[in-house]
Short mmCIF file of C-alpha atoms and ligand atoms in Angstrom, two decimals:
data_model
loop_
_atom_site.label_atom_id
_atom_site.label_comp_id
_atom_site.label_asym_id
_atom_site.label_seq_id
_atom_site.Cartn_x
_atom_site.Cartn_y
_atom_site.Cartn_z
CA UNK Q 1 -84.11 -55.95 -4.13
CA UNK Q 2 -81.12 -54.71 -1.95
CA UNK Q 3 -79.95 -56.16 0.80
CA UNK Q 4 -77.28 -54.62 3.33
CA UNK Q 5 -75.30 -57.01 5.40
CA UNK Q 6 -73.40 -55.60 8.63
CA UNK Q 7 -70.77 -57.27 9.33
CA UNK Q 8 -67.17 -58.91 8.15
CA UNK Q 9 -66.80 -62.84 9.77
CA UNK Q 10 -67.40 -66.15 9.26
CA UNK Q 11 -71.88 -65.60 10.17
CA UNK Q 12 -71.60 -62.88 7.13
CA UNK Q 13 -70.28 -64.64 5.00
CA UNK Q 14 -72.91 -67.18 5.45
CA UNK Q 15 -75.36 -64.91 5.60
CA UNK Q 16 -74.60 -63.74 2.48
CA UNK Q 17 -73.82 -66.94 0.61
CA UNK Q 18 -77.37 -67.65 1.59
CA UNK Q 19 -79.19 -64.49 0.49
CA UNK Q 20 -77.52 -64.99 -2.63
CA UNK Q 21 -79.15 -67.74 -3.42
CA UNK Q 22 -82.67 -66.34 -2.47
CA UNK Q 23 -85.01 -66.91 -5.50
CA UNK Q 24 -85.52 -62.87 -5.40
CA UNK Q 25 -81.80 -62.84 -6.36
CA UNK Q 26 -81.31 -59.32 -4.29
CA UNK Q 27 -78.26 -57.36 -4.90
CA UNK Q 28 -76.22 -57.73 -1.86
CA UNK Q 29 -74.04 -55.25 0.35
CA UNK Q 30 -71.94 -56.05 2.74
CA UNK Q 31 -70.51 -53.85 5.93
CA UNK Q 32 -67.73 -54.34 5.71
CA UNK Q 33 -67.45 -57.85 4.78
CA UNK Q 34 -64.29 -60.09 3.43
CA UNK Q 35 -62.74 -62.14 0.54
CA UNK Q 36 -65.25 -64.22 0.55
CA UNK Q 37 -68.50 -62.33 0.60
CA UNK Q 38 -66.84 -60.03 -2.29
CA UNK Q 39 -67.52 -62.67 -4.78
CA UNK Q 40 -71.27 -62.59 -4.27
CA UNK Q 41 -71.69 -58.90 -2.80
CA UNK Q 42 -70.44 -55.68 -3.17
CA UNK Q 43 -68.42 -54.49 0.07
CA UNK Q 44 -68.08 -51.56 1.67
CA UNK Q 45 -65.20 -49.47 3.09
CA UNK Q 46 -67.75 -48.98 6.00
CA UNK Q 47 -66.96 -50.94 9.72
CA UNK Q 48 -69.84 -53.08 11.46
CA UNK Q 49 -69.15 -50.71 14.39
CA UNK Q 50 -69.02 -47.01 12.56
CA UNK Q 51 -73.13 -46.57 13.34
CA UNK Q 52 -73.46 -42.86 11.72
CA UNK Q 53 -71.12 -44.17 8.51
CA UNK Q 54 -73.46 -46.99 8.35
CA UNK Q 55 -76.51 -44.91 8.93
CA UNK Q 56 -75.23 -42.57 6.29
CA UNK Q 57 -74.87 -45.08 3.46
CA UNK Q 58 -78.29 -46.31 4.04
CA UNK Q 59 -79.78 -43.02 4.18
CA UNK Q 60 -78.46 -42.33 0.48
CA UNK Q 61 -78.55 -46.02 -0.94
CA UNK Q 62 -82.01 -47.21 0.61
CA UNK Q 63 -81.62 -50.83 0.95
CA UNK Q 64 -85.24 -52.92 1.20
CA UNK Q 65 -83.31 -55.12 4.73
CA UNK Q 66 -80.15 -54.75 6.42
CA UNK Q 67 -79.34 -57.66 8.22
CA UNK Q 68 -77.18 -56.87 11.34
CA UNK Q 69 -74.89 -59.84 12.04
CA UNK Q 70 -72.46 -58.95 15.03
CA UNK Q 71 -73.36 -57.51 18.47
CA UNK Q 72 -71.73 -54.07 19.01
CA UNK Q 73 -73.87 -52.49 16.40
CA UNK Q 74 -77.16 -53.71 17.97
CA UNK Q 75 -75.89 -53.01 21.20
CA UNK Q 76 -75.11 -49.61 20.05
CA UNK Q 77 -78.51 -49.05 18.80
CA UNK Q 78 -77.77 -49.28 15.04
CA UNK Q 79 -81.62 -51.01 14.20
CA UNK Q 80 -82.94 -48.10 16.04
CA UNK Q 81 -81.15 -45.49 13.66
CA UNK Q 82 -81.84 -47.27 10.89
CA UNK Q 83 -85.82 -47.56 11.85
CA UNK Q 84 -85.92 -43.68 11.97
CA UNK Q 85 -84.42 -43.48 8.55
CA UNK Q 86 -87.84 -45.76 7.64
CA UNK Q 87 -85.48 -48.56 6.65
CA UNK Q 88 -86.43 -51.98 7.18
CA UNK Q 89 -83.96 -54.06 9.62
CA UNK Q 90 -83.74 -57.57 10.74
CA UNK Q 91 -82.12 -57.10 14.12
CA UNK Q 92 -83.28 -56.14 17.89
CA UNK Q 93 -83.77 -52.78 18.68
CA UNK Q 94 -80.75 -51.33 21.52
CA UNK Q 95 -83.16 -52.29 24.19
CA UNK Q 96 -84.02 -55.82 23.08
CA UNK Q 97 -80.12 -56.28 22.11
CA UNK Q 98 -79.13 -55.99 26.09
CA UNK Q 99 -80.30 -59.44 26.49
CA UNK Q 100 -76.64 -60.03 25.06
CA UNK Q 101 -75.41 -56.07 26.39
CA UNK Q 102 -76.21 -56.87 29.87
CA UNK Q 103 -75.74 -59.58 31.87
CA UNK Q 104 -77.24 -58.19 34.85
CA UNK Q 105 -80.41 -57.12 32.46
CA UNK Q 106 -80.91 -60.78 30.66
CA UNK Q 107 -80.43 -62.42 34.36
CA UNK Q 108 -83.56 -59.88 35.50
CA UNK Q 109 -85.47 -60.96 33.02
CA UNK Q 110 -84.80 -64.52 33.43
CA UNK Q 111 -85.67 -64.18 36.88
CA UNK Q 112 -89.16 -62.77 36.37
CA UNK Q 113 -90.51 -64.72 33.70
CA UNK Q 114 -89.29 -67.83 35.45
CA UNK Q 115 -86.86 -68.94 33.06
CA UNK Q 116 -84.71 -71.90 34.17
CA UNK Q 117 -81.46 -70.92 34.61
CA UNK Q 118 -78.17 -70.56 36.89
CA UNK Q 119 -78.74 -69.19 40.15
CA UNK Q 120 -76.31 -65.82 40.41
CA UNK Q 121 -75.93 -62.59 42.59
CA UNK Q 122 -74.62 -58.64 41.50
CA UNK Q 123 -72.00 -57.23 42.83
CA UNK Q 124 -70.07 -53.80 42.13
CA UNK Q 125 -67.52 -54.03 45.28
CA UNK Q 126 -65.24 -56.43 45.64
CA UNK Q 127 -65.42 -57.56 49.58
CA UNK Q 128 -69.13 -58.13 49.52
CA UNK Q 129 -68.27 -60.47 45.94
CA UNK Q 130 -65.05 -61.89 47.62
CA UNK Q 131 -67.28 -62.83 50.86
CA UNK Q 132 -69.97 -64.22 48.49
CA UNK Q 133 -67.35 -66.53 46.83
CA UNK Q 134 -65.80 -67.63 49.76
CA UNK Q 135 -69.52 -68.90 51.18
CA UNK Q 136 -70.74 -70.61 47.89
CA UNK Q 137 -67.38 -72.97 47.15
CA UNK Q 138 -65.92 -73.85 43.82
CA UNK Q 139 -66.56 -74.62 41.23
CA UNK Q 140 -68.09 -71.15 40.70
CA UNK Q 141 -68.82 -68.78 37.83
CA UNK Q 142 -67.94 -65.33 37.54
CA UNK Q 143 -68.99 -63.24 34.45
CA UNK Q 144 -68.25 -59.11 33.24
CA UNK Q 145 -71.72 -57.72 33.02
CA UNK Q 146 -70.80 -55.96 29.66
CA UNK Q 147 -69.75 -57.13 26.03
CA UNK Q 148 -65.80 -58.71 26.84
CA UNK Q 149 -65.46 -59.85 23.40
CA UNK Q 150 -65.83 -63.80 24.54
CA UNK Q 151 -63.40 -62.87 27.10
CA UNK Q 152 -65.76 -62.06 30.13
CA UNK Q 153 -66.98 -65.13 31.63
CA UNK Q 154 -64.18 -67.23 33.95
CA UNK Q 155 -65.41 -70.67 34.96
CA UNK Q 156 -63.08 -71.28 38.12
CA UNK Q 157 -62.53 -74.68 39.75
CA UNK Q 158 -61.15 -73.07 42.82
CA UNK Q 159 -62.44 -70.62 45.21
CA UNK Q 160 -58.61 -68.32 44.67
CA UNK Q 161 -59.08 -68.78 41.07
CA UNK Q 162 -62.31 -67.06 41.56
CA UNK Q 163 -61.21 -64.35 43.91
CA UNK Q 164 -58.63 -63.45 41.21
CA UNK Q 165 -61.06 -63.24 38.38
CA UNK Q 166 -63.66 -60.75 40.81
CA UNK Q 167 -59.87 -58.86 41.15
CA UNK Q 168 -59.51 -58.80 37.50
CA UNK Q 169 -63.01 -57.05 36.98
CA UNK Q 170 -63.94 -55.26 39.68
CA UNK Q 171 -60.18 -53.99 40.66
CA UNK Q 172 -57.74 -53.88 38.07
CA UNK Q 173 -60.88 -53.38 35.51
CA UNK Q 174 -59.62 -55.78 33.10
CA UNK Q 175 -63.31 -55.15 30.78
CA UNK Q 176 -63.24 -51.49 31.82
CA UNK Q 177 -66.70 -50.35 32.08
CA UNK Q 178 -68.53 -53.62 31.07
CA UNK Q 179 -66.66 -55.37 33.92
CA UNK Q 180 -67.75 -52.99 36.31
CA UNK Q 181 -70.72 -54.90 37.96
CA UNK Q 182 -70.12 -58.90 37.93
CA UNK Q 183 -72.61 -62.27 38.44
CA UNK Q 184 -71.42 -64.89 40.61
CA UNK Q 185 -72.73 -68.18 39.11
CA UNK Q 186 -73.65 -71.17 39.85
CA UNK Q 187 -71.56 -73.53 38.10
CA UNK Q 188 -73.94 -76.00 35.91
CA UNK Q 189 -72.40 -79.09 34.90
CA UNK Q 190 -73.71 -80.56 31.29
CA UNK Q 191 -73.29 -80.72 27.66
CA UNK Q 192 -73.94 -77.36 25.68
CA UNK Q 193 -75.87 -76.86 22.67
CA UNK Q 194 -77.01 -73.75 20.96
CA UNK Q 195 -80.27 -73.00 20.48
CA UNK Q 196 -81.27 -69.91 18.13
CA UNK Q 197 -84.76 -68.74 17.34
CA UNK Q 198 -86.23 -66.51 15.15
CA UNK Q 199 -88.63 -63.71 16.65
CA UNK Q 200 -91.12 -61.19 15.71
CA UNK Q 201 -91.67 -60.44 19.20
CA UNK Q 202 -94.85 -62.26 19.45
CA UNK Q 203 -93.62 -65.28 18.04
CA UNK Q 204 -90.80 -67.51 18.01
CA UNK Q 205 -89.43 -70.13 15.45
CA UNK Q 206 -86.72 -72.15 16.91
CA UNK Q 207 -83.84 -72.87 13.93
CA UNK Q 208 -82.31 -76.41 13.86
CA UNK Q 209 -80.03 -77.17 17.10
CA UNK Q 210 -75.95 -76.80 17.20
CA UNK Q 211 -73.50 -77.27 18.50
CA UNK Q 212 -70.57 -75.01 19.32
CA UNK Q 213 -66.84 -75.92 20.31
CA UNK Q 214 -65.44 -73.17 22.28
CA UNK Q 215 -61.88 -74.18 23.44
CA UNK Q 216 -59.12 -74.10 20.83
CA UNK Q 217 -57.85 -78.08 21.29
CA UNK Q 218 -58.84 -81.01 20.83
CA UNK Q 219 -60.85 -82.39 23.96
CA UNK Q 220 -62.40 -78.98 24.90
CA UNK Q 221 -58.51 -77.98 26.20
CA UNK Q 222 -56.80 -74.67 25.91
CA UNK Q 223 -58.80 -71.43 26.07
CA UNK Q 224 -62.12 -70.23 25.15
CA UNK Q 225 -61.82 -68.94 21.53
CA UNK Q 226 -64.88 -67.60 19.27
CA UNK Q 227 -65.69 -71.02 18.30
CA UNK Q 228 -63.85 -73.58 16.39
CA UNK Q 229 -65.94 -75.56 14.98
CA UNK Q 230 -69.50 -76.73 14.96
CA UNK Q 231 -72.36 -78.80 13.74
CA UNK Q 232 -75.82 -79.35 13.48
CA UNK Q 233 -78.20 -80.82 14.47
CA UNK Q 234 -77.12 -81.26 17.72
CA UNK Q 235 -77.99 -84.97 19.28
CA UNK Q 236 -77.87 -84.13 22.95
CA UNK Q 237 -81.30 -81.37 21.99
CA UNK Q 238 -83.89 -84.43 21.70
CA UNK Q 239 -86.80 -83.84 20.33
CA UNK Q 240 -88.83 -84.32 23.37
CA UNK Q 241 -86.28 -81.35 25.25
CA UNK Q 242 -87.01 -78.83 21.96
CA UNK Q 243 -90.55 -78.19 23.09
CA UNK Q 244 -89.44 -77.13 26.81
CA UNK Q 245 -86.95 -74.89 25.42
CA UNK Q 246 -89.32 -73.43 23.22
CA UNK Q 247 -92.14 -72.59 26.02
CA UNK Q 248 -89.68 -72.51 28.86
CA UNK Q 249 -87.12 -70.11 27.92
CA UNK Q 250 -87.97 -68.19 24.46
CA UNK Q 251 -92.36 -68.06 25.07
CA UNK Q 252 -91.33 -66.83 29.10
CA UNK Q 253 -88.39 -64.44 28.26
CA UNK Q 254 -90.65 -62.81 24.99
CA UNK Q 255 -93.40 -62.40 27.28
CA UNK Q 256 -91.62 -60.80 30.09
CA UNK Q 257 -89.45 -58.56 27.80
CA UNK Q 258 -93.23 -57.47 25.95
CA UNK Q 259 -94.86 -56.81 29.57
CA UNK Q 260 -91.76 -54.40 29.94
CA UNK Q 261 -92.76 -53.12 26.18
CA UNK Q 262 -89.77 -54.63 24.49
CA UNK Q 263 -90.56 -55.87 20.99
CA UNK Q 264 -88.02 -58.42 20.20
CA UNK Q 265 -87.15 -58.66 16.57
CA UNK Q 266 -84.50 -60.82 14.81
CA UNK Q 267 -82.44 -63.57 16.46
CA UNK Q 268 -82.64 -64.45 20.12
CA UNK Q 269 -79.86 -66.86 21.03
CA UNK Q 270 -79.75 -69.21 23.99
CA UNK Q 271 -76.68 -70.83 24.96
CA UNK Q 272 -78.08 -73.51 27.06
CA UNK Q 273 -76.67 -76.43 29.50
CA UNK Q 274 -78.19 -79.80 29.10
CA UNK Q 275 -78.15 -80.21 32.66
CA UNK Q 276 -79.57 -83.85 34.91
CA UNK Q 277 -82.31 -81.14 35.61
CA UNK Q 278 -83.52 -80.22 33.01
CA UNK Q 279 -81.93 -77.58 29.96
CA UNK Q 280 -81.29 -74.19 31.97
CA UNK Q 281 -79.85 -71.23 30.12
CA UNK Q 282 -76.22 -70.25 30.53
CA UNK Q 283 -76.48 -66.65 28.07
CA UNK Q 284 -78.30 -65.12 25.48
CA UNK Q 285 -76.83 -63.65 22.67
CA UNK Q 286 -78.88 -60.74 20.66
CA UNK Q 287 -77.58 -62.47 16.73
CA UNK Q 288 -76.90 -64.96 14.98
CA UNK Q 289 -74.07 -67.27 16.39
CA UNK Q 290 -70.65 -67.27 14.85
CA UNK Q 291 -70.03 -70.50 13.60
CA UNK Q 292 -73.05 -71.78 14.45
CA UNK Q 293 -74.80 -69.66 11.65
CA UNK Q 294 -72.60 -72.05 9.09
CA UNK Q 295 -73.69 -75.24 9.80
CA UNK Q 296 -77.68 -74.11 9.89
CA UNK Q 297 -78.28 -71.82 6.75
CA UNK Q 298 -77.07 -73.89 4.64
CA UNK Q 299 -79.19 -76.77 5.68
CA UNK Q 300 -82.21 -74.64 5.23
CA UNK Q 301 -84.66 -75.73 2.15
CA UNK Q 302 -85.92 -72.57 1.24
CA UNK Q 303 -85.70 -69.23 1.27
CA UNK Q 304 -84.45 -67.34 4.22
CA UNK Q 305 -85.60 -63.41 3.33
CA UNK Q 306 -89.22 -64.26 3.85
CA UNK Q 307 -88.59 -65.52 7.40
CA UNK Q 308 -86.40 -62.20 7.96
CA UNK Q 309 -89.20 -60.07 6.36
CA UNK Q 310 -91.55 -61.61 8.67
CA UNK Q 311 -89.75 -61.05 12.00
CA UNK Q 312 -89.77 -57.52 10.74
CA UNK Q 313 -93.54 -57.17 10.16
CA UNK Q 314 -94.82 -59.32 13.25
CA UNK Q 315 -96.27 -62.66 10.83
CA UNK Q 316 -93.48 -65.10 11.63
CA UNK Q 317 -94.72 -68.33 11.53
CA UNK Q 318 -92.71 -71.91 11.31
CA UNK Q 319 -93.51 -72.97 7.98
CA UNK Q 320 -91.57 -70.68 6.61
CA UNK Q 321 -88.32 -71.84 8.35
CA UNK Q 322 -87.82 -75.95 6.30
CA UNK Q 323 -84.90 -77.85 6.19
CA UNK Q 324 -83.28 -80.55 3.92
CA UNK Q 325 -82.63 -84.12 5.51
CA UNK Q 326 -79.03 -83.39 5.56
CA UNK Q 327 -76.40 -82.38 8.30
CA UNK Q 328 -73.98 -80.13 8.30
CA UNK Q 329 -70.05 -79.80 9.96
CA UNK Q 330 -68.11 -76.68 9.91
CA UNK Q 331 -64.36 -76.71 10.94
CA UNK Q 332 -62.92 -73.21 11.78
CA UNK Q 333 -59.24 -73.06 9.88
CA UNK Q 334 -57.53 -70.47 12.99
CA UNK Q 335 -54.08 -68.26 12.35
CA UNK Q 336 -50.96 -69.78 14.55
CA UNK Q 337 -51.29 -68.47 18.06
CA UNK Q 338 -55.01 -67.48 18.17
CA UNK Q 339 -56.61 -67.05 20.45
CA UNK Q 340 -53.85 -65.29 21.79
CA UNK Q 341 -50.94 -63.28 19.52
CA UNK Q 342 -51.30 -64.62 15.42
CA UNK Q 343 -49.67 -63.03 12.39
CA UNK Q 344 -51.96 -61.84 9.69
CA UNK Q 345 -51.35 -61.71 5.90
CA UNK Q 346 -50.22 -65.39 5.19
CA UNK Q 347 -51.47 -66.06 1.37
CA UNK Q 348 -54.31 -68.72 1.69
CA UNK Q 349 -54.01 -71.59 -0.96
CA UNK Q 350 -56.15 -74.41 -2.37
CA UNK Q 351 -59.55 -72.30 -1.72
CA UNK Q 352 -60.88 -73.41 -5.21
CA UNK Q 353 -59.59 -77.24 -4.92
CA UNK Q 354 -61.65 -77.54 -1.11
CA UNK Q 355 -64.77 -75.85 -2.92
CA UNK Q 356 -65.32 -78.22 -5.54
CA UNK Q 357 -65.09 -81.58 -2.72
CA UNK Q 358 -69.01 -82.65 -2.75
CA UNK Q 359 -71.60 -80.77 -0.80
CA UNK Q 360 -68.48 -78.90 0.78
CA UNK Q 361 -68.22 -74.67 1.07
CA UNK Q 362 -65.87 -72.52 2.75
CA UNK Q 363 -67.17 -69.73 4.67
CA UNK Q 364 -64.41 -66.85 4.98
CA UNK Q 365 -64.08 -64.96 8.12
CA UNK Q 366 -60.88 -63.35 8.98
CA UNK Q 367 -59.63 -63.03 4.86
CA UNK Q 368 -59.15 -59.78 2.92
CA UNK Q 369 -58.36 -59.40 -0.50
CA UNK Q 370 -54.79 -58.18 -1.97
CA UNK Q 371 -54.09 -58.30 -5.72
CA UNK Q 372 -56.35 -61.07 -6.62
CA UNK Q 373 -54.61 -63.55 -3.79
CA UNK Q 374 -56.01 -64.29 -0.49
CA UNK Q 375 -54.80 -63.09 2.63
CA UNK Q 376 -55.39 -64.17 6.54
CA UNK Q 377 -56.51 -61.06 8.07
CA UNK Q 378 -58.14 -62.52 11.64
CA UNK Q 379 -57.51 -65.06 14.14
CA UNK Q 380 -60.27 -67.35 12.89
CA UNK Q 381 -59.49 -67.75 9.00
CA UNK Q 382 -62.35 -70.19 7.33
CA UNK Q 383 -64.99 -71.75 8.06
CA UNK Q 384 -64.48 -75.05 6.05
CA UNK Q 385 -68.09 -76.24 5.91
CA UNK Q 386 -69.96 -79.20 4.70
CA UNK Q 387 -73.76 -80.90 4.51
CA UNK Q 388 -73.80 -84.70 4.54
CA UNK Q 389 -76.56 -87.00 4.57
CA UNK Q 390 -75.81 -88.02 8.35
CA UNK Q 391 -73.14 -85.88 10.56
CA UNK Q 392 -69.98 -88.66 10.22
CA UNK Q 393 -71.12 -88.07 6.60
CA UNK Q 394 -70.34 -84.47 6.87
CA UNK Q 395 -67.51 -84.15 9.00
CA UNK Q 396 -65.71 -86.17 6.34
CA UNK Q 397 -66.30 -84.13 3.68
CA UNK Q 398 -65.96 -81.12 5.84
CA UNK Q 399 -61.93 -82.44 6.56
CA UNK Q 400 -62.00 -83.57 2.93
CA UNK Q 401 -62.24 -79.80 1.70
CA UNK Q 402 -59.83 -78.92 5.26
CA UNK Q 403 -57.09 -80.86 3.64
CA UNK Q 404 -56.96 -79.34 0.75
CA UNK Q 405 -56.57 -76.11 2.25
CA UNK Q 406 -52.81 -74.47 3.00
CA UNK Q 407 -51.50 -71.23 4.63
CA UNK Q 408 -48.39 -70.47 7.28
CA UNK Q 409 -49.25 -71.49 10.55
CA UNK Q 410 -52.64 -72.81 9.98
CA UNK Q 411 -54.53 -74.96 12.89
CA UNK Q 412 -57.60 -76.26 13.29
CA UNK Q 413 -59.22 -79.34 15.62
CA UNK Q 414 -59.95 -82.95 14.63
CA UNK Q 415 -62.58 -83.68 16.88
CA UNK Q 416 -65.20 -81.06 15.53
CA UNK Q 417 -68.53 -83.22 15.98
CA UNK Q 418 -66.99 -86.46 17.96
CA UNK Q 419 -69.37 -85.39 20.78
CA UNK Q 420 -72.11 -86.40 18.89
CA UNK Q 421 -70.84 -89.80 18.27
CA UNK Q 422 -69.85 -90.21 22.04
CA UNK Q 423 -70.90 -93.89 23.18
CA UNK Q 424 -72.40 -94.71 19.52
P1 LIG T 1 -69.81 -66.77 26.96
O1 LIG T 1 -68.41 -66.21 26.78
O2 LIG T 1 -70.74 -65.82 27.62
O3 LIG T 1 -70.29 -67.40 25.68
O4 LIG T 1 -69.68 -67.99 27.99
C1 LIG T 1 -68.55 -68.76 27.90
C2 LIG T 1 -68.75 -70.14 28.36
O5 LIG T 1 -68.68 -70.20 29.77
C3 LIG T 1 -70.06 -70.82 28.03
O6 LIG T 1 -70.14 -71.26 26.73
C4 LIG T 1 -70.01 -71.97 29.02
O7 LIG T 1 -69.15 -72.99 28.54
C5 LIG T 1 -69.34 -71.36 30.22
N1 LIG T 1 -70.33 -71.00 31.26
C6 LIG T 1 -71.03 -69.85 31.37
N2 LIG T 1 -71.85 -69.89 32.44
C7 LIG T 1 -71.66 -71.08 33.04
C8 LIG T 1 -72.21 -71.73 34.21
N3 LIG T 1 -73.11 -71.12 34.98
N4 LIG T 1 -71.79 -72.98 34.48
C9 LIG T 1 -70.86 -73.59 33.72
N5 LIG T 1 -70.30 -73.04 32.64
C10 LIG T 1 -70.68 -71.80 32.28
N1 LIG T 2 -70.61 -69.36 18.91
C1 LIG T 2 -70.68 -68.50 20.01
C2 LIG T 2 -71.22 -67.18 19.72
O1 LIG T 2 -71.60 -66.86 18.61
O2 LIG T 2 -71.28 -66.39 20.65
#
């Protein structure tokens, strides 16, 4: 069997590490990949964003699944190409993918199938949004329509702070064209916790809970970044609040997005607030999460490419998602600097010494290859990852394998997972 992987972080990486150990043993390719999926796939001079170069390696090499991991290409409609080329692909189509392409879209939908959420309003001119501000108060929420790279959404704790951040979209078109139209949000107070489900666009399997840690300090100071860190399961998802989520916001949003013939295949992913009222959704994201893809493949018990197949072929169903008792903690190592300016091409040492601490594995993200050493080539560097038989279990062998781990400039947080631990 071959398997193509799309893709070149941190997710891929453990996306790959994962398929690799699938008892069909495929052959794996990967789009275009980094130092660490090279040791267990073949990668390709091919970005995740270059749809016809993609299309065009398929097309000759006929892989049996292409797994998309990041959001561009599905946005872009990559599954769709693919699909005509009668290739099998785990991954929503361009029209189930605007979920995560489209603010505006995703809020619709939430909208009509009832979906608890924040409560928001459109605007494309910036009096009408300035005027809307001004009525609601801070704290406020104002979010780019359009894919901003993680940059788009400004949670503002005063009412100028917002007025700058319409500015910044709507006027000085800071997100060009996916800034263009803006929500103004209600600002939802809560813990967050990412909840990712499977679908074949009839049914859903939800995939253990995580949790995410956006800002780059300790604390949740400092700004937003990719992710720095995260774990799973995630505590403040109870297991009487996973059923809720399940009907509430992935059975509703399915069902509206079918009544509008949308078939959604692959990974739907809510962000959602734990809120006094109840869990309401914040985003959705069309993939898998990036790093919270780290900490739940490699707590699964089986195999993942029959759950993939399945979404494909419409007969998903939840035994064929199991997990082992243990948790997981991933620590993201980050360049000096990110998430703002960061130098690439600092060697990376002590990769072998953190791989052989217990139960520990380091997913590569931003890491290339040069003359057998290995270089930082992104702002987020590793994903230093670990299962342990109870979270404080993991997140000491996850800094265990952290400590080993050297390169120039190198930072990462302590706190990954204290959250979960908060008033035990
Ligand atoms: P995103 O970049 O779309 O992942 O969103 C960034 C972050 O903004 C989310 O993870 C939340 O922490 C925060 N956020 C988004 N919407 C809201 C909201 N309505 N209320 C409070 N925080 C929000
Ligand atoms: N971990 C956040 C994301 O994947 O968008």
């Amino acid at each position: 069997m071959k398997v193509l992987v799309i893709g070149g972080g941190g997710r891929e990486h453990a996306l790959v590490w994962t398929l690799a150990r699938d008892s069909r043993k495929p052959r794996i390719f990967c789009a275009p990949g980094n130092a660490g999926t090279a040791e267990l796939a073949t990668n390709l001079n091919v970005g995740a964003e270059d749809v016809p170069a993609i299309v065009e390696w398929a097309r000759v090499n006929r892989p049996d699944l292409t797994v998309v991991g990041p959001e561009a290409p599905l946005c872009a409609g990559l599954v769709d190409a693919l699909e005509k080329e009668g290739l099998r692909v785990f991954g929503p189509s361009r029209a189930a993918a605007q979920m995560e392409g489209s603010k505006v879209f995703a809020k619709e939908i939430m909208t009509a199938a009832g979906v608890p959420t924040a409560q928001s309003s459109t605007f494309t001119e910036v009096a009408p949004a300035l005027a809307f501000v001004r009525s609601v108060g801070a704290p406020i929420v104002i979010k780019a329509e359009g894919l901003a790279a993680g940059k788009g959404v400004t949670v503002c704790t005063t009412v100028a702070e917002a007025e700058r951040a319409v500015r910044e979209s709507l006027e000085d078109k800071a997100f060009g064209e996916a800034g263009a139209r803006i929500l103004v949000e209600e600002f939802l107070d809560g813990e967050e916790a990412s909840i990712l489900a499977l679908s074949d666009g009839a049914h859903v399997v939800m995939l253990a809970s995580a949790q995410d840690h956006k800002r780059i300090f300790d604390g949740d100071q400092g700004p937003n970044t990719g992710g720095m860190g995260a774990y799973s399961p995630a505590p403040v998802v109870t297991a009487e609040i996973l059923p809720v989520i399940e009907r509430e916001v992935f059975g509703r949003t399915l069902a509206e997005l079918r009544k509008r013939g949308i078939t959604y295949k692959g990974v739907l992913y809510a962000g959602i607030m734990m809120t006094r009222n109840g869990p309401k959704v914040l985003e959705f994201n069309c993939r898998f999460g990036d790093p919270e893809t780290q900490v739940i493949l490699p707590r699964l018990a089986g195999d993942l490419i029959p759950a993939l197949e399945a979404c494909i072929d419409g007969t998903l169903r939840p035994e064929l998602v199991t997990y082992k008792p243990e948790s997981c903690v991933c620590v993201v190592m980050a360049a000096g600097g990110y998430p703002g300016t960061y130098r690439k091409g600092q060697e990376i040492h002590g990769l072998a010494e953190a791989a052989r601490v217990k139960d520990a594995v380091v997913f590569h993200a931003g890491t290339k290859l040069q003359e057998g050493r290995v270089l930082t080539a992104g702002g987020r560097v590793l994903g230093v990852t670990a299962l342990g038989k109870g979270l404080k279990d993991a997140v000491a062998q996850a800094y265990a394998a952290v400590d080993k781990i050297t390169f120039d400039g190198a930072s990462f947080r302590k706190d990954i997972a204290a959250k979960a631990f908060k008033g035990k």
